[in-house]
Structures are given as C-alpha cells and as structure tokens.
Short mmCIF file of C-alpha atoms and ligand atoms in Angstrom, two decimals:
data_model
loop_
_atom_site.label_atom_id
_atom_site.label_comp_id
_atom_site.label_asym_id
_atom_site.label_seq_id
_atom_site.Cartn_x
_atom_site.Cartn_y
_atom_site.Cartn_z
CA ASP A 1 -31.37 -77.62 76.49
CA ASP A 2 -31.57 -79.51 79.72
CA VAL A 3 -29.21 -77.35 81.75
CA THR A 4 -29.52 -79.61 84.78
CA LEU A 5 -27.40 -82.25 83.06
CA ASP A 6 -23.62 -82.19 83.03
CA PHE A 7 -21.86 -81.86 79.69
CA CYS A 8 -21.02 -85.14 77.99
CA GLU A 9 -17.40 -86.17 78.41
CA PRO A 10 -15.81 -87.26 75.14
CA GLY A 11 -13.62 -89.65 77.15
CA LYS A 12 -16.73 -91.52 78.27
CA ALA A 13 -18.09 -92.12 74.80
CA LYS A 14 -18.17 -95.85 74.12
CA LEU A 15 -16.57 -95.94 70.73
CA LYS A 16 -15.78 -99.07 68.77
CA GLY A 17 -12.96 -97.88 66.53
CA GLN A 18 -12.77 -99.67 63.21
CA LEU A 19 -16.24 -100.57 61.97
CA GLU A 20 -17.63 -103.36 59.93
CA ILE A 21 -19.24 -102.24 56.73
CA ALA A 22 -21.89 -104.41 55.17
CA PRO A 23 -21.20 -105.04 51.50
CA SER A 24 -23.22 -102.47 49.60
CA ALA A 25 -24.46 -105.09 47.17
CA ALA A 26 -26.43 -106.62 50.05
CA ALA A 27 -30.06 -105.59 50.37
CA PRO A 28 -30.29 -102.61 52.72
CA PRO A 29 -32.47 -102.76 55.84
CA SER A 30 -35.90 -101.10 55.67
CA TYR A 31 -36.55 -97.82 57.49
CA ASP A 32 -38.66 -99.80 59.90
CA VAL A 33 -35.76 -102.09 60.76
CA ILE A 34 -33.39 -99.12 61.07
CA GLY A 35 -35.89 -97.54 63.47
CA LYS A 36 -36.10 -100.69 65.54
CA SER A 37 -32.31 -100.89 65.85
CA ASN A 38 -32.20 -97.26 66.96
CA LEU A 39 -34.98 -97.00 69.51
CA GLU A 40 -33.63 -93.83 71.09
CA VAL A 41 -33.80 -91.96 67.81
CA THR A 42 -37.09 -90.02 67.78
CA PRO A 43 -39.29 -89.06 64.82
CA GLY A 44 -37.58 -86.86 62.31
CA GLY A 45 -34.30 -88.71 62.91
CA LYS A 46 -33.51 -86.77 66.09
CA TYR A 47 -31.43 -87.79 69.03
CA ARG A 48 -30.03 -86.31 72.19
CA PRO A 49 -27.99 -88.20 74.77
CA PRO A 50 -30.29 -89.14 77.67
CA ASN A 51 -27.76 -88.82 80.49
CA CYS A 52 -25.61 -85.87 79.60
CA ARG A 53 -25.80 -82.59 77.77
CA SER A 54 -24.18 -82.73 74.36
CA ARG A 55 -21.59 -80.13 73.46
CA HIS A 56 -22.77 -80.20 69.87
CA LYS A 57 -26.05 -79.54 68.11
CA VAL A 58 -25.57 -81.03 64.71
CA ALA A 59 -27.71 -81.10 61.56
CA VAL A 60 -26.62 -83.76 59.07
CA ILE A 61 -27.76 -82.77 55.58
CA ILE A 62 -27.97 -85.38 52.83
CA PRO A 63 -28.89 -84.39 49.27
CA HIS A 64 -30.81 -87.14 47.58
CA ARG A 65 -32.59 -88.39 44.49
CA ASP A 66 -33.04 -91.97 43.28
CA ARG A 67 -30.45 -93.49 45.59
CA GLU A 68 -32.72 -95.01 48.17
CA ALA A 69 -30.65 -98.16 48.70
CA HIS A 70 -27.64 -95.96 49.51
CA LEU A 71 -29.74 -93.86 51.83
CA LYS A 72 -30.82 -96.90 53.82
CA HIS A 73 -27.27 -98.22 54.05
CA LEU A 74 -26.07 -94.82 55.21
CA LEU A 75 -28.77 -94.29 57.82
CA SER A 76 -28.36 -97.73 59.33
CA HIS A 77 -24.60 -97.18 59.51
CA LEU A 78 -24.62 -93.58 60.72
CA HIS A 79 -27.27 -93.43 63.46
CA PRO A 80 -25.43 -95.76 65.85
CA ILE A 81 -22.16 -93.87 65.29
CA LEU A 82 -23.66 -90.46 66.03
CA GLN A 83 -25.29 -91.79 69.20
CA ARG A 84 -22.04 -93.34 70.40
CA GLN A 85 -20.38 -89.97 69.81
CA GLN A 86 -22.92 -88.40 72.22
CA LEU A 87 -24.10 -85.83 69.75
CA GLU A 88 -27.40 -84.04 69.80
CA TYR A 89 -28.35 -84.30 66.14
CA THR A 90 -31.01 -84.50 63.47
CA VAL A 91 -30.68 -86.10 60.05
CA TYR A 92 -32.22 -84.16 57.14
CA VAL A 93 -32.63 -85.72 53.74
CA VAL A 94 -33.23 -83.11 51.06
CA HIS A 95 -34.92 -84.69 48.12
CA GLN A 96 -35.06 -83.01 44.71
CA ILE A 97 -38.11 -83.77 42.57
CA HIS A 98 -37.67 -84.96 38.99
CA GLY A 99 -37.84 -82.69 35.95
CA SER A 100 -34.45 -81.00 35.93
CA LEU A 101 -30.78 -81.70 36.53
CA PHE A 102 -29.69 -82.52 40.06
CA ASN A 103 -28.33 -79.59 42.06
CA ARG A 104 -26.41 -80.95 45.03
CA ALA A 105 -25.25 -77.54 46.22
CA MET A 106 -28.68 -75.98 46.22
CA LEU A 107 -30.08 -78.91 48.18
CA MET A 108 -27.42 -78.28 50.82
CA ASN A 109 -28.54 -74.65 51.07
CA VAL A 110 -32.17 -75.76 51.39
CA GLY A 111 -31.16 -78.21 54.12
CA PHE A 112 -29.37 -75.47 56.01
CA ALA A 113 -32.36 -73.12 55.72
CA GLN A 114 -34.96 -75.72 56.70
CA ALA A 115 -32.92 -77.10 59.60
CA SER A 116 -32.38 -73.56 60.88
CA LEU A 117 -36.15 -73.06 60.99
CA ASP A 118 -36.45 -76.06 63.32
CA ASN A 119 -33.69 -75.56 65.82
CA ASN A 120 -30.59 -73.55 66.67
CA TYR A 121 -28.08 -76.05 65.32
CA ASP A 122 -24.53 -74.82 65.68
CA CYS A 123 -22.95 -77.29 63.29
CA PHE A 124 -23.86 -78.55 59.80
CA ILE A 125 -22.51 -81.66 58.15
CA PHE A 126 -23.01 -81.74 54.38
CA HIS A 127 -22.99 -85.39 53.49
CA ASP A 128 -23.11 -87.42 50.27
CA VAL A 129 -25.52 -90.30 50.46
CA ASP A 130 -22.94 -92.90 49.46
CA LEU A 131 -20.12 -92.42 51.97
CA LEU A 132 -19.74 -94.77 54.90
CA LEU A 133 -17.35 -93.97 57.71
CA GLU A 134 -14.82 -96.68 58.48
CA SER A 135 -14.14 -95.80 62.12
CA ASP A 136 -16.27 -94.06 64.74
CA ARG A 137 -13.19 -92.24 66.06
CA CYS A 138 -13.83 -89.70 63.35
CA GLY A 139 -15.81 -86.95 65.06
CA TYR A 140 -18.95 -85.80 63.26
CA HIS A 141 -19.01 -82.36 64.82
CA CYS A 142 -17.57 -78.87 64.79
CA PRO A 143 -14.95 -77.62 67.20
CA LYS A 144 -16.24 -76.73 70.66
CA LEU A 145 -18.37 -73.57 70.79
CA SER A 146 -15.65 -71.65 72.60
CA GLU A 147 -13.35 -72.32 69.65
CA HIS A 148 -15.80 -71.40 66.90
CA GLY A 149 -14.40 -67.91 66.62
CA ARG A 150 -11.07 -69.10 65.31
CA SER A 151 -11.94 -72.39 63.69
CA ASN A 152 -12.06 -73.33 60.01
CA PRO A 153 -14.55 -75.37 58.01
CA LYS A 154 -13.44 -78.93 57.70
CA HIS A 155 -13.19 -81.42 54.89
CA LEU A 156 -13.84 -84.82 56.40
CA SER A 157 -13.76 -87.19 53.45
CA VAL A 158 -10.14 -86.79 52.48
CA ALA A 159 -9.63 -90.53 52.16
CA VAL A 160 -12.28 -92.27 50.13
CA ASP A 161 -11.81 -95.85 49.30
CA LYS A 162 -13.61 -96.81 46.16
CA PHE A 163 -12.98 -100.08 44.45
CA ASP A 164 -9.80 -100.32 46.54
CA ASP A 165 -8.16 -97.12 45.49
CA VAL A 166 -7.88 -93.94 47.47
CA MET A 167 -9.19 -90.90 45.73
CA PRO A 168 -6.56 -88.46 44.57
CA THR A 169 -6.64 -85.62 47.04
CA TYR A 170 -5.99 -82.38 45.28
CA ARG A 171 -5.97 -79.07 47.01
CA TYR A 172 -9.40 -77.89 46.02
CA VAL A 173 -11.38 -80.98 46.81
CA PHE A 174 -14.25 -80.17 49.15
CA GLY A 175 -16.90 -82.70 48.17
CA GLY A 176 -18.12 -85.77 49.98
CA VAL A 177 -18.49 -84.76 53.61
CA SER A 178 -17.78 -81.23 54.81
CA ILE A 179 -18.47 -79.50 58.10
CA PHE A 180 -19.33 -75.86 58.82
CA THR A 181 -20.46 -74.00 61.90
CA ARG A 182 -23.50 -71.79 61.39
CA GLU A 183 -21.32 -68.66 61.41
CA GLN A 184 -18.90 -70.08 58.85
CA PHE A 185 -21.66 -71.16 56.49
CA LEU A 186 -23.45 -67.80 56.75
CA SER A 187 -20.17 -66.00 56.24
CA VAL A 188 -19.42 -67.79 52.92
CA ASN A 189 -23.08 -67.29 51.85
CA GLY A 190 -23.51 -71.06 51.59
CA PHE A 191 -23.02 -72.90 48.32
CA SER A 192 -23.54 -71.34 44.91
CA ASN A 193 -27.01 -72.15 43.52
CA LEU A 194 -25.90 -72.28 39.89
CA TYR A 195 -24.31 -75.71 39.45
CA TRP A 196 -26.73 -78.06 37.70
CA GLY A 197 -25.64 -81.65 37.16
CA TRP A 198 -22.44 -83.30 38.24
CA GLY A 199 -19.34 -81.39 39.29
CA ALA A 200 -17.53 -78.24 40.40
CA GLU A 201 -19.96 -77.09 43.10
CA ASP A 202 -17.50 -78.38 45.70
CA ASP A 203 -14.57 -76.53 44.09
CA ASP A 204 -16.68 -73.40 44.12
CA LEU A 205 -17.36 -73.80 47.84
CA PHE A 206 -13.65 -74.18 48.42
CA LEU A 207 -12.97 -70.84 46.69
CA ARG A 208 -15.74 -69.12 48.63
CA THR A 209 -14.32 -70.41 51.86
CA TRP A 210 -10.84 -69.05 51.17
CA ARG A 211 -12.29 -65.78 49.96
CA LYS A 212 -13.80 -65.19 53.39
CA GLY A 213 -10.49 -65.70 55.14
CA TYR A 214 -10.84 -69.31 56.21
CA LYS A 215 -8.61 -72.19 55.42
CA VAL A 216 -9.99 -75.65 54.96
CA ASP A 217 -8.99 -78.04 57.70
CA ARG A 218 -8.33 -81.58 56.58
CA THR A 219 -9.04 -84.47 58.84
CA ASP A 220 -6.46 -86.90 59.89
CA THR A 221 -6.87 -89.66 57.34
CA GLU A 222 -5.93 -92.28 59.91
CA LYS A 223 -9.03 -91.39 61.90
CA CYS A 224 -11.40 -90.46 59.13
CA SER A 225 -11.63 -92.66 56.10
CA PHE A 226 -14.67 -93.61 54.06
CA ARG A 227 -15.94 -96.27 51.79
CA MET A 228 -17.96 -95.05 48.84
CA ILE A 229 -20.80 -97.32 47.85
CA SER A 230 -20.11 -98.22 44.27
CA HIS A 231 -22.36 -96.50 41.78
CA SER A 232 -22.39 -95.63 38.14
CA HIS A 233 -21.32 -92.16 37.22
CA ASP A 234 -23.32 -89.22 36.20
CA ARG A 235 -20.32 -87.24 35.02
CA ASP A 236 -21.74 -86.89 31.58
CA ASN A 237 -23.05 -83.49 32.46
CA PRO A 238 -24.71 -81.66 29.57
CA MET A 239 -23.96 -78.39 31.32
CA SER A 240 -20.27 -79.15 31.77
CA ALA A 241 -18.88 -76.29 29.67
CA MET A 242 -20.94 -73.95 31.76
CA ARG A 243 -19.45 -75.10 35.01
CA TYR A 244 -15.92 -73.95 34.17
CA LEU A 245 -17.22 -70.51 33.32
CA LEU A 246 -19.13 -70.41 36.57
CA LEU A 247 -16.10 -71.46 38.54
CA LYS A 248 -13.97 -68.76 36.95
CA GLN A 249 -16.36 -66.07 38.14
CA SER A 250 -17.18 -67.66 41.43
CA LEU A 251 -15.73 -64.94 43.60
CA GLN A 252 -17.38 -62.05 41.77
CA ARG A 253 -20.76 -63.65 42.41
CA GLN A 254 -20.26 -64.86 45.93
CA ASN A 255 -22.24 -62.23 47.81
CA GLU A 256 -25.21 -62.35 45.42
CA ASP A 257 -25.30 -66.08 44.75
CA GLY A 258 -25.92 -68.45 47.62
CA LEU A 259 -28.03 -68.45 50.76
CA SER A 260 -28.89 -64.82 50.06
CA SER A 261 -30.48 -65.68 46.70
CA LEU A 262 -31.92 -69.08 47.56
CA ARG A 263 -35.40 -69.61 46.05
CA TYR A 264 -37.21 -72.93 46.04
CA ARG A 265 -40.64 -74.42 46.32
CA LEU A 266 -41.14 -76.60 49.38
CA ILE A 267 -43.21 -79.58 48.32
CA SER A 268 -43.26 -81.30 51.69
CA LYS A 269 -41.48 -81.52 54.99
CA THR A 270 -42.23 -84.58 57.05
CA ARG A 271 -40.81 -86.30 60.06
CA GLY A 272 -40.03 -89.85 59.06
CA ARG A 273 -39.03 -92.53 61.55
CA VAL A 274 -35.27 -92.07 61.04
CA PHE A 275 -34.92 -88.77 59.16
CA THR A 276 -36.65 -85.51 58.41
CA ASN A 277 -37.59 -85.49 54.74
CA VAL A 278 -37.59 -82.21 52.87
CA THR A 279 -38.84 -82.51 49.28
CA VAL A 280 -38.21 -79.51 47.05
CA ASP A 281 -38.54 -78.15 43.58
CA VAL A 282 -35.43 -76.04 43.00
CA GLY A 283 -36.23 -75.33 39.35
CA GLY A 284 -33.39 -75.75 36.91
CA PRO A 285 -32.82 -76.61 33.27
CA THR A 286 -35.20 -79.24 31.94
CA PRO A 287 -34.07 -81.93 29.46
CA LYS A 288 -35.95 -80.04 26.74
CA PHE A 289 -34.08 -76.82 27.47
CA ILE A 290 -30.72 -78.58 27.38
CA GLU A 291 -31.57 -80.21 24.08
CA LEU A 292 -32.23 -76.77 22.58
CA MET A 293 -28.98 -75.28 23.87
C1 UD2 B 301 -18.06 -86.32 43.95
C2 UD2 B 301 -18.04 -85.72 45.35
C3 UD2 B 301 -19.41 -85.08 45.63
C4 UD2 B 301 -19.72 -84.02 44.61
C5 UD2 B 301 -19.61 -84.62 43.21
C6 UD2 B 301 -19.70 -83.58 42.13
C7 UD2 B 301 -16.55 -86.94 46.86
C8 UD2 B 301 -16.36 -88.15 47.67
N1 UD2 B 301 -17.77 -86.78 46.30
O1 UD2 B 301 -19.02 -87.34 44.00
O2 UD2 B 301 -19.47 -84.54 46.92
O3 UD2 B 301 -18.87 -82.91 44.78
O4 UD2 B 301 -18.36 -85.29 42.99
O5 UD2 B 301 -20.97 -83.03 42.02
O6 UD2 B 301 -15.67 -86.13 46.73
N2 UD2 B 301 -26.96 -87.43 44.27
C9 UD2 B 301 -28.18 -88.13 44.30
N3 UD2 B 301 -28.79 -88.47 43.13
C10 UD2 B 301 -28.24 -88.17 41.93
C11 UD2 B 301 -27.01 -87.49 41.88
C12 UD2 B 301 -26.39 -87.15 43.07
O7 UD2 B 301 -28.70 -88.42 45.37
O8 UD2 B 301 -28.85 -88.52 40.90
C13 UD2 B 301 -26.32 -86.97 45.53
C14 UD2 B 301 -25.86 -88.09 46.42
O9 UD2 B 301 -25.89 -87.66 47.75
C15 UD2 B 301 -24.45 -88.28 45.92
C16 UD2 B 301 -24.00 -86.82 45.71
O10 UD2 B 301 -25.17 -86.18 45.23
O11 UD2 B 301 -23.62 -88.96 46.85
C17 UD2 B 301 -22.81 -86.68 44.74
O12 UD2 B 301 -23.08 -87.31 43.51
P1 UD2 B 301 -22.26 -88.63 43.02
O13 UD2 B 301 -22.09 -89.54 44.18
O14 UD2 B 301 -22.93 -89.13 41.81
O15 UD2 B 301 -20.87 -88.00 42.56
P2 UD2 B 301 -19.36 -88.46 42.92
O16 UD2 B 301 -19.31 -89.75 43.61
O17 UD2 B 301 -18.52 -88.28 41.72
MN1 MN B 302 -20.56 -90.75 44.93
#
C-alpha cells in the first residue's frame, strides 16, 4: 500500500451511470484490443488507482470453460467499470480442464485460494462469465473495512435480464455474482466441493451462509441490474438426482466440505495481459463413470 496517498473519495469517482452494452452476438474484442483500451491495467489483470489509495482490495473470480467469447465481452466491459470505481483489483479466471463435469463452486474455492497466495485481498467477487452490469453505480466491492465486522455477504445479481425477462428471484438464489469479505468466506468454509454439473451449488452456499449467522444482503435492483449473454443451457445434468441429496445434507457437511477439504492439481498459473489465468484439474466424474452409474 502506498500510505502516502490519501484515500480515494467515492464522490470523486467519475461514473457514467447507465451503460451501453454491445450486443453479445457481435464479435468480441481480442485480449490485445482489451489491453490497449485499458492501458493502466497491468499484467495479470491488476489495477490500482494512480492518484489515491483505494479503500478496497478486490479479487474478481470468474469460473470458466469453453466460453471464451463471453469472457472477452465481460473483460472488455468490466475493466473500465472497476477502474472508474477506483478499486484496487485483480481479475482471476479459473479454468477447468476437460475430462469431467464442470464444477463452478470448486473453481471459486480455487480462485479464492490462489488469489490469497498472491495478495491480501479483503474482498472477493464470485462472478459468472456471462453477466454484464448495466450501470456502473453498482459498487463491485465489500463494505468498508471498518464495517466488515457486522456486514453480510451480498448477492449482487438479483435482477438479471435475459431475453427481456427478469429472472424470478426466490429466497435462496445466490448464483450469478456474489460478494464476500475474506472473513465471511473463511467463516462459511467457502463453497461445497461436491456439486458436479449444473445447479444447486449456489443454493448450498446460501444455506452455509445462514448457518454461520449471516443474512444475505440483496442489492438495490435499481442500481444493480445485469444482462446475461444468451447461451444454451447445460441443465441436463446427469448428476441431478445427486444434487438434491447433497443439498439436503449440506449443513451436516459444512465444516468438512469446502475450503478445508479443497484438493486440486494446478496445471498452470500465468499472468495474461488482462487477467490472471489459473488452469486446474479438480478431478470429478468422467463421462465413462456417469454412463456406468
Ligand atoms: C445459474 C446461475 C449460476 C449458477 C448456475 C447453476 C445466475 C444468474 N446464474 O446460471 O451462478 O448458480 O445457475 O450452476 O443466477 N461455466 C462455464 N462453462 C461451462 C459451464 C459453466 O464457463 O461449460 C461457468 C460460467 O462462468 C457460467 C457459470 O459457470 O456463467 C454458470 O453456468 P451457466 O451460465 O451455464 O448457468 P446459468 O446461466 O443457468
Ligand atoms: Mn449463465
């Protein structure tokens, strides 16, 4: 930290309000072009405001596989917003190798662990690759440090506009974009590692959060709304029966299943021009295994 600088004043942030969102069918910009439009972002996808000391040290964690066009759209949209918000931040993309079902939750845990090795981030934003913020008045950060003690994790993507309809918001929804301080995430023991394929890992996180005495703060949907890039659905999860059983026993497992039991094989960790890439093998059921079940 450069302690000689004054803290950034939120009032001085040059926000734009409502943002234009390029149609997702359009070809996304290349990483090179994204880099050239964000010259103050340094390798690894890191930024800190040059003229003031940020009040927030944020790691943005994006789980990813085979959605590179979405990733480019997201990065080109998000970097300028985070800079305008005067955040000190790094973007981590956690990439799962092929060979087993996708495990969004486990990739979030890996992102948390790997980011924590790099820096003392105080705030973690767990972010789907396909959600674009519609206004930069939606703060991508945790409450101020002094308020951490009594703050709750936050669900940011309450309003998601997808093919012109707003997603039904039911009480347990916690997917999309969610925000935890380091203490909060450690306290809930992160996400469960056991959800392979689409669904329920976010509901599980919601239960874990309540179990540890937090509530889930919802953002003001006027300020924070998102557009989801249209994509085909992967809801045909071969493990779907399993996930209801898992959810039922979520709370019994909480202390043994999560950050405390996280095992993975790090394939590579590299600093790209506009993000830090973490590629991992998290294991998991192979197509052959599922066929035999
Ligand atoms: C909803 C939730 C999501 C998650 C999911 C259930 C919202 C807005 N989103 O998303 O957070 O809880 O249900 O698991 O509430 N991904 C890849 N490659 C894949 C599959 C997934 O990169 O092959 C990543 C990517 O970041 C994606 C996220 O996982 O955005 C969630 O998957 P989805 O977008 O297919 O699921 P969706 O939209 O139903
Ligand atoms: Mn999606």
